Amino acid sequence: MTKLIAGNWKMNGSLAANQALVQAMLEGLQGIEPKAEMALCAPSLYLAQMQSLLTGSAIAWGAQDVSAQEQGAFTGEISAAMLKDFACRYAIVGHSERRQYHAESDAAVASKAQRALAAGVTPIVCVGETLAERDANQTEAVVKRQLAAVIHAVAHCTSEIVVAYEPVWAIGTGKTATPEMAQAVHAVLRKQISAATQHPERVKILYGGSMNAANAASLLAQPDIDGGLIGGASLKAADFLQIVAAAQL
Ligand code: 13P
């Protein structure tokens, strides 16, 4: 299946920096027919800018979160319909930083995925274990529990989600899961998805956690790794494009 390389800018950027970064990416893509799909998930405040910079290009854009509510008295929240208004293709849901710092439960993440799908936005559902959970041999149980909550909520729409396996201990730490470690978890997730939908071949499973220009090719060569969710390296045009190029192998 076509791989997806998605950048998660997290809380970085400015009007000027975003414009320079996107321009450098688009220039770097000139004359190239990328075989991978690409997306950039920016802070929501900049989605209008992303729309104006990226419309007509090969790069889609998305948000880093979405409300679990549809609309109404939820101060500070941004609805899936609002994301759709700015032509977002994707919304990351359940990133470990939101689970950790905003106490997002599996149930909340599942509602967010549901809201996104209902508005025509593809949720990128993040799952992943902490170091303590890995050390306690709970990796499989944790990621299966996290994904099961979403599958239960979205039911027959399971084939329309994107999943991202992001081991918490590998995020922003420079410690990447080895390709074999990542593949082992991806295989577990693939099996779970296959049991839940008649179209498992539509579901991309991305790896995220210190993926960079140097290690992308070996991770992306694994049979069940269908792309990457890139943090730090998506803030540098050359690095991001090298990962995109690695996805074409
Ligand atoms: P890093 O690539 O900076 O480790 O971040 C990964 C991530 O959290 C992407 O969502």
mmCIF file of N, CA and C in Angstrom, residues 105-203:
data_model
loop_
_atom_site.group_PDB
_atom_site.id
_atom_site.type_symbol
_atom_site.label_atom_id
_atom_site.label_comp_id
_atom_site.label_asym_id
_atom_site.label_seq_id
_atom_site.Cartn_x
_atom_site.Cartn_y
_atom_site.Cartn_z
ATOM 1 N N SER A 105 -8.453 9.755 28.236
ATOM 2 C CA SER A 105 -8.714 8.326 28.432
ATOM 3 C C SER A 105 -8.899 7.636 27.085
ATOM 4 N N ASP A 106 -8.869 6.319 27.108
ATOM 5 C CA ASP A 106 -9.155 5.550 25.889
ATOM 6 C C ASP A 106 -10.527 5.926 25.342
ATOM 7 N N ALA A 107 -11.477 6.135 26.256
ATOM 8 C CA ALA A 107 -12.849 6.453 25.821
ATOM 9 C C ALA A 107 -12.900 7.823 25.148
ATOM 10 N N ALA A 108 -12.171 8.789 25.699
ATOM 11 C CA ALA A 108 -12.148 10.124 25.088
ATOM 12 C C ALA A 108 -11.504 10.058 23.704
ATOM 13 N N VAL A 109 -10.434 9.309 23.611
ATOM 14 C CA VAL A 109 -9.736 9.175 22.325
ATOM 15 C C VAL A 109 -10.665 8.523 21.300
ATOM 16 N N ALA A 110 -11.412 7.542 21.753
ATOM 17 C CA ALA A 110 -12.347 6.856 20.847
ATOM 18 C C ALA A 110 -13.425 7.828 20.361
ATOM 19 N N SER A 111 -13.931 8.680 21.260
ATOM 20 C CA SER A 111 -14.943 9.666 20.847
ATOM 21 C C SER A 111 -14.366 10.648 19.842
ATOM 22 N N LYS A 112 -13.139 11.047 20.055
ATOM 23 C CA LYS A 112 -12.490 11.970 19.117
ATOM 24 C C LYS A 112 -12.377 11.341 17.732
ATOM 25 N N ALA A 113 -11.975 10.071 17.708
ATOM 26 C CA ALA A 113 -11.853 9.373 16.421
ATOM 27 C C ALA A 113 -13.212 9.321 15.721
ATOM 28 N N GLN A 114 -14.240 9.058 16.507
ATOM 29 C CA GLN A 114 -15.597 8.995 15.973
ATOM 30 C C GLN A 114 -16.036 10.345 15.401
ATOM 31 N N ARG A 115 -15.776 11.407 16.145
ATOM 32 C CA ARG A 115 -16.141 12.763 15.687
ATOM 33 C C ARG A 115 -15.421 13.108 14.397
ATOM 34 N N ALA A 116 -14.149 12.779 14.347
ATOM 35 C CA ALA A 116 -13.369 13.086 13.143
ATOM 36 C C ALA A 116 -13.981 12.369 11.940
ATOM 37 N N LEU A 117 -14.217 11.069 12.085
ATOM 38 C CA LEU A 117 -14.762 10.292 10.966
ATOM 39 C C LEU A 117 -16.117 10.842 10.518
ATOM 40 N N ALA A 118 -16.940 11.204 11.493
ATOM 41 C CA ALA A 118 -18.284 11.690 11.167
ATOM 42 C C ALA A 118 -18.213 12.978 10.354
ATOM 43 N N ALA A 119 -17.138 13.739 10.523
ATOM 44 C CA ALA A 119 -16.989 15.006 9.795
ATOM 45 C C ALA A 119 -16.189 14.834 8.507
ATOM 46 N N GLY A 120 -15.749 13.616 8.231
ATOM 47 C CA GLY A 120 -14.980 13.380 7.012
ATOM 48 C C GLY A 120 -13.503 13.688 7.162
ATOM 49 N N VAL A 121 -13.025 13.635 8.401
ATOM 50 C CA VAL A 121 -11.600 13.847 8.680
ATOM 51 C C VAL A 121 -11.028 12.504 9.136
ATOM 52 N N THR A 122 -9.888 12.110 8.594
ATOM 53 C CA THR A 122 -9.313 10.813 8.948
ATOM 54 C C THR A 122 -8.548 10.913 10.268
ATOM 55 N N PRO A 123 -8.951 10.147 11.281
ATOM 56 C CA PRO A 123 -8.189 10.189 12.528
ATOM 57 C C PRO A 123 -6.907 9.367 12.423
ATOM 58 N N ILE A 124 -5.823 9.933 12.899
ATOM 59 C CA ILE A 124 -4.569 9.173 13.049
ATOM 60 C C ILE A 124 -4.518 8.792 14.528
ATOM 61 N N VAL A 125 -4.871 7.560 14.812
ATOM 62 C CA VAL A 125 -5.059 7.094 16.185
ATOM 63 C C VAL A 125 -3.716 6.609 16.745
ATOM 64 N N CYS A 126 -3.224 7.310 17.772
ATOM 65 C CA CYS A 126 -1.918 6.939 18.336
ATOM 66 C C CYS A 126 -2.084 5.950 19.490
ATOM 67 N N VAL A 127 -1.253 4.937 19.466
ATOM 68 C CA VAL A 127 -1.184 3.982 20.571
ATOM 69 C C VAL A 127 0.286 3.780 20.912
ATOM 70 N N GLY A 128 0.557 3.350 22.135
ATOM 71 C CA GLY A 128 1.954 3.100 22.484
ATOM 72 C C GLY A 128 2.128 2.924 23.972
ATOM 73 N N GLU A 129 3.132 2.157 24.325
ATOM 74 C CA GLU A 129 3.381 1.832 25.725
ATOM 75 C C GLU A 129 4.482 2.718 26.311
ATOM 76 N N THR A 130 4.429 2.913 27.618
ATOM 77 C CA THR A 130 5.514 3.612 28.312
ATOM 78 C C THR A 130 6.668 2.619 28.540
ATOM 79 N N LEU A 131 7.774 3.155 29.000
ATOM 80 C CA LEU A 131 8.918 2.274 29.275
ATOM 81 C C LEU A 131 8.584 1.276 30.387
ATOM 82 N N ALA A 132 7.870 1.781 31.403
ATOM 83 C CA ALA A 132 7.510 0.893 32.517
ATOM 84 C C ALA A 132 6.614 -0.243 32.026
ATOM 85 N N GLU A 133 5.701 0.088 31.129
ATOM 86 C CA GLU A 133 4.804 -0.949 30.583
ATOM 87 C C GLU A 133 5.577 -1.949 29.737
ATOM 88 N N ARG A 134 6.545 -1.454 28.945
ATOM 89 C CA ARG A 134 7.359 -2.385 28.147
ATOM 90 C C ARG A 134 8.154 -3.291 29.084
ATOM 91 N N ASP A 135 8.754 -2.690 30.098
ATOM 92 C CA ASP A 135 9.572 -3.486 31.022
ATOM 93 C C ASP A 135 8.733 -4.534 31.746
ATOM 94 N N ALA A 136 7.461 -4.231 31.916
ATOM 95 C CA ALA A 136 6.571 -5.184 32.598
ATOM 96 C C ALA A 136 5.889 -6.135 31.597
ATOM 97 N N ASN A 137 6.424 -6.154 30.379
ATOM 98 C CA ASN A 137 5.881 -7.041 29.326
ATOM 99 C C ASN A 137 4.406 -6.784 29.019
ATOM 100 N N GLN A 138 4.017 -5.521 29.138
ATOM 101 C CA GLN A 138 2.609 -5.195 28.896
ATOM 102 C C GLN A 138 2.370 -4.519 27.548
ATOM 103 N N THR A 139 3.421 -4.432 26.737
ATOM 104 C CA THR A 139 3.302 -3.672 25.482
ATOM 105 C C THR A 139 2.078 -4.101 24.672
ATOM 106 N N GLU A 140 1.983 -5.401 24.437
ATOM 107 C CA GLU A 140 0.913 -5.907 23.580
ATOM 108 C C GLU A 140 -0.459 -5.586 24.186
ATOM 109 N N ALA A 141 -0.577 -5.820 25.480
ATOM 110 C CA ALA A 141 -1.871 -5.597 26.149
ATOM 111 C C ALA A 141 -2.266 -4.118 26.084
ATOM 112 N N VAL A 142 -1.285 -3.241 26.275
ATOM 113 C CA VAL A 142 -1.582 -1.794 26.283
ATOM 114 C C VAL A 142 -2.034 -1.324 24.909
ATOM 115 N N VAL A 143 -1.265 -1.650 23.875
ATOM 116 C CA VAL A 143 -1.638 -1.133 22.547
ATOM 117 C C VAL A 143 -2.951 -1.754 22.076
ATOM 118 N N LYS A 144 -3.177 -3.010 22.425
ATOM 119 C CA LYS A 144 -4.440 -3.651 22.023
ATOM 120 C C LYS A 144 -5.630 -3.003 22.738
ATOM 121 N N ARG A 145 -5.446 -2.679 24.008
ATOM 122 C CA ARG A 145 -6.528 -2.028 24.767
ATOM 123 C C ARG A 145 -6.835 -0.653 24.167
ATOM 124 N N GLN A 146 -5.781 0.103 23.858
ATOM 125 C CA GLN A 146 -5.969 1.444 23.311
ATOM 126 C C GLN A 146 -6.681 1.388 21.954
ATOM 127 N N LEU A 147 -6.247 0.457 21.112
ATOM 128 C CA LEU A 147 -6.868 0.349 19.789
ATOM 129 C C LEU A 147 -8.285 -0.222 19.876
ATOM 130 N N ALA A 148 -8.482 -1.152 20.790
ATOM 131 C CA ALA A 148 -9.808 -1.778 20.928
ATOM 132 C C ALA A 148 -10.877 -0.743 21.264
ATOM 133 N N ALA A 149 -10.525 0.238 22.082
ATOM 134 C CA ALA A 149 -11.500 1.275 22.453
ATOM 135 C C ALA A 149 -11.961 2.025 21.200
ATOM 136 N N VAL A 150 -11.030 2.306 20.314
ATOM 137 C CA VAL A 150 -11.376 3.038 19.086
ATOM 138 C C VAL A 150 -12.182 2.138 18.145
ATOM 139 N N ILE A 151 -11.735 0.914 17.980
ATOM 140 C CA ILE A 151 -12.454 -0.004 17.089
ATOM 141 C C ILE A 151 -13.895 -0.181 17.567
ATOM 142 N N HIS A 152 -14.055 -0.314 18.877
ATOM 143 C CA HIS A 152 -15.395 -0.492 19.447
ATOM 144 C C HIS A 152 -16.288 0.710 19.098
ATOM 145 N N ALA A 153 -15.699 1.906 19.165
ATOM 146 C CA ALA A 153 -16.492 3.125 18.928
ATOM 147 C C ALA A 153 -16.778 3.348 17.448
ATOM 148 N N VAL A 154 -15.805 3.087 16.599
ATOM 149 C CA VAL A 154 -16.006 3.446 15.182
ATOM 150 C C VAL A 154 -16.565 2.278 14.364
ATOM 151 N N ALA A 155 -16.524 1.090 14.938
ATOM 152 C CA ALA A 155 -17.169 -0.109 14.367
ATOM 153 C C ALA A 155 -16.897 -0.292 12.870
ATOM 154 N N HIS A 156 -17.939 -0.159 12.061
ATOM 155 C CA HIS A 156 -17.779 -0.480 10.632
ATOM 156 C C HIS A 156 -16.902 0.531 9.896
ATOM 157 N N CYS A 157 -16.513 1.609 10.563
ATOM 158 C CA CYS A 157 -15.612 2.590 9.930
ATOM 159 C C CYS A 157 -14.144 2.319 10.246
ATOM 160 N N THR A 158 -13.873 1.172 10.873
ATOM 161 C CA THR A 158 -12.487 0.864 11.245
ATOM 162 C C THR A 158 -11.534 0.932 10.055
ATOM 163 N N SER A 159 -12.013 0.564 8.884
ATOM 164 C CA SER A 159 -11.113 0.556 7.715
ATOM 165 C C SER A 159 -10.723 1.967 7.293
ATOM 166 N N GLU A 160 -11.360 2.981 7.872
ATOM 167 C CA GLU A 160 -11.075 4.366 7.458
ATOM 168 C C GLU A 160 -10.099 5.096 8.383
ATOM 169 N N ILE A 161 -9.631 4.412 9.416
ATOM 170 C CA ILE A 161 -8.695 5.090 10.322
ATOM 171 C C ILE A 161 -7.252 4.849 9.883
ATOM 172 N N VAL A 162 -6.376 5.682 10.387
ATOM 173 C CA VAL A 162 -4.934 5.435 10.314
ATOM 174 C C VAL A 162 -4.501 5.175 11.752
ATOM 175 N N VAL A 163 -3.612 4.213 11.942
ATOM 176 C CA VAL A 163 -3.097 3.917 13.284
ATOM 177 C C VAL A 163 -1.629 4.330 13.327
ATOM 178 N N ALA A 164 -1.202 4.877 14.445
ATOM 179 C CA ALA A 164 0.227 5.176 14.605
ATOM 180 C C ALA A 164 0.714 4.515 15.888
ATOM 181 N N TYR A 165 1.698 3.643 15.743
ATOM 182 C CA TYR A 165 2.336 3.047 16.926
ATOM 183 C C TYR A 165 3.482 3.950 17.343
ATOM 184 N N GLU A 166 3.336 4.547 18.516
ATOM 185 C CA GLU A 166 4.372 5.440 19.013
ATOM 186 C C GLU A 166 4.762 5.028 20.435
ATOM 187 N N PRO A 167 5.799 4.207 20.558
ATOM 188 C CA PRO A 167 6.247 3.858 21.903
ATOM 189 C C PRO A 167 6.658 5.136 22.643
ATOM 190 N N VAL A 168 6.086 5.355 23.808
ATOM 191 C CA VAL A 168 6.273 6.631 24.515
ATOM 192 C C VAL A 168 7.752 6.891 24.794
ATOM 193 N N TRP A 169 8.478 5.828 25.097
ATOM 194 C CA TRP A 169 9.898 5.970 25.439
ATOM 195 C C TRP A 169 10.758 6.351 24.241
ATOM 196 N N ALA A 170 10.186 6.283 23.047
ATOM 197 C CA ALA A 170 10.966 6.607 21.841
ATOM 198 C C ALA A 170 10.669 8.010 21.325
ATOM 199 N N ILE A 171 9.700 8.686 21.951
ATOM 200 C CA ILE A 171 9.275 9.989 21.421
ATOM 201 C C ILE A 171 10.188 11.099 21.919
ATOM 202 N N GLY A 172 10.846 11.745 20.975
ATOM 203 C CA GLY A 172 11.688 12.889 21.300
ATOM 204 C C GLY A 172 12.923 12.543 22.111
ATOM 205 N N THR A 173 13.230 11.265 22.204
ATOM 206 C CA THR A 173 14.332 10.829 23.051
ATOM 207 C C THR A 173 15.559 10.422 22.245
ATOM 208 N N GLY A 174 15.375 10.267 20.936
ATOM 209 C CA GLY A 174 16.463 9.749 20.118
ATOM 210 C C GLY A 174 16.574 8.234 20.211
ATOM 211 N N LYS A 175 15.759 7.625 21.061
ATOM 212 C CA LYS A 175 15.767 6.155 21.180
ATOM 213 C C LYS A 175 14.682 5.587 20.284
ATOM 214 N N THR A 176 15.084 5.077 19.137
ATOM 215 C CA THR A 176 14.078 4.509 18.238
ATOM 216 C C THR A 176 13.890 3.045 18.575
ATOM 217 N N ALA A 177 12.675 2.564 18.418
ATOM 218 C CA ALA A 177 12.487 1.118 18.469
ATOM 219 C C ALA A 177 13.281 0.525 17.305
ATOM 220 N N THR A 178 13.889 -0.630 17.505
ATOM 221 C CA THR A 178 14.553 -1.260 16.360
ATOM 222 C C THR A 178 13.463 -1.646 15.363
ATOM 223 N N PRO A 179 13.830 -1.795 14.103
ATOM 224 C CA PRO A 179 12.823 -2.210 13.115
ATOM 225 C C PRO A 179 12.113 -3.487 13.551
ATOM 226 N N GLU A 180 12.835 -4.404 14.173
ATOM 227 C CA GLU A 180 12.226 -5.675 14.595
ATOM 228 C C GLU A 180 11.226 -5.456 15.736
ATOM 229 N N MET A 181 11.608 -4.602 16.686
ATOM 230 C CA MET A 181 10.688 -4.315 17.800
ATOM 231 C C MET A 181 9.410 -3.658 17.283
ATOM 232 N N ALA A 182 9.588 -2.698 16.391
ATOM 233 C CA ALA A 182 8.417 -1.999 15.858
ATOM 234 C C ALA A 182 7.566 -2.971 15.044
ATOM 235 N N GLN A 183 8.205 -3.744 14.198
ATOM 236 C CA GLN A 183 7.463 -4.697 13.354
ATOM 237 C C GLN A 183 6.638 -5.658 14.210
ATOM 238 N N ALA A 184 7.206 -6.112 15.319
ATOM 239 C CA ALA A 184 6.493 -7.073 16.168
ATOM 240 C C ALA A 184 5.173 -6.461 16.668
ATOM 241 N N VAL A 185 5.220 -5.205 17.071
ATOM 242 C CA VAL A 185 3.992 -4.561 17.561
ATOM 243 C C VAL A 185 3.039 -4.272 16.396
ATOM 244 N N HIS A 186 3.603 -3.844 15.284
ATOM 245 C CA HIS A 186 2.747 -3.574 14.112
ATOM 246 C C HIS A 186 1.997 -4.832 13.685
ATOM 247 N N ALA A 187 2.667 -5.967 13.775
ATOM 248 C CA ALA A 187 2.013 -7.227 13.386
ATOM 249 C C ALA A 187 0.834 -7.523 14.307
ATOM 250 N N VAL A 188 0.996 -7.227 15.587
ATOM 251 C CA VAL A 188 -0.096 -7.413 16.556
ATOM 252 C C VAL A 188 -1.276 -6.510 16.192
ATOM 253 N N LEU A 189 -0.954 -5.255 15.872
ATOM 254 C CA LEU A 189 -2.014 -4.297 15.533
ATOM 255 C C LEU A 189 -2.703 -4.701 14.227
ATOM 256 N N ARG A 190 -1.917 -5.173 13.275
ATOM 257 C CA ARG A 190 -2.495 -5.596 11.979
ATOM 258 C C ARG A 190 -3.493 -6.728 12.196
ATOM 259 N N LYS A 191 -3.121 -7.646 13.059
ATOM 260 C CA LYS A 191 -3.989 -8.794 13.332
ATOM 261 C C LYS A 191 -5.301 -8.320 13.966
ATOM 262 N N GLN A 192 -5.160 -7.377 14.879
ATOM 263 C CA GLN A 192 -6.356 -6.848 15.560
ATOM 264 C C GLN A 192 -7.275 -6.127 14.559
ATOM 265 N N ILE A 193 -6.670 -5.380 13.658
ATOM 266 C CA ILE A 193 -7.460 -4.663 12.654
ATOM 267 C C ILE A 193 -8.117 -5.657 11.696
ATOM 268 N N SER A 194 -7.374 -6.681 11.330
ATOM 269 C CA SER A 194 -7.899 -7.673 10.388
ATOM 270 C C SER A 194 -9.130 -8.371 10.949
ATOM 271 N N ALA A 195 -9.144 -8.536 12.269
ATOM 272 C CA ALA A 195 -10.288 -9.193 12.902
ATOM 273 C C ALA A 195 -11.489 -8.259 13.001
ATOM 274 N N ALA A 196 -11.244 -6.947 12.796
ATOM 275 C CA ALA A 196 -12.306 -5.963 13.051
ATOM 276 C C ALA A 196 -12.951 -5.404 11.793
ATOM 277 N N THR A 197 -12.334 -5.617 10.650
ATOM 278 C CA THR A 197 -12.876 -5.024 9.427
ATOM 279 C C THR A 197 -12.677 -5.970 8.250
ATOM 280 N N GLN A 198 -13.551 -5.830 7.287
ATOM 281 C CA GLN A 198 -13.413 -6.647 6.069
ATOM 282 C C GLN A 198 -12.382 -6.036 5.120
ATOM 283 N N HIS A 199 -11.949 -4.821 5.422
ATOM 284 C CA HIS A 199 -10.974 -4.170 4.533
ATOM 285 C C HIS A 199 -9.717 -3.745 5.290
ATOM 286 N N PRO A 200 -9.038 -4.689 5.908
ATOM 287 C CA PRO A 200 -7.838 -4.324 6.681
ATOM 288 C C PRO A 200 -6.735 -3.744 5.803
ATOM 289 N N GLU A 201 -6.778 -4.066 4.521
ATOM 290 C CA GLU A 201 -5.713 -3.586 3.617
ATOM 291 C C GLU A 201 -5.776 -2.071 3.432
ATOM 292 N N ARG A 202 -6.867 -1.456 3.876
ATOM 293 C CA ARG A 202 -6.969 0.005 3.730
ATOM 294 C C ARG A 202 -6.322 0.744 4.902
ATOM 295 N N VAL A 203 -6.036 0.030 5.972
ATOM 296 C CA VAL A 203 -5.602 0.704 7.206
ATOM 297 C C VAL A 203 -4.076 0.800 7.259
#
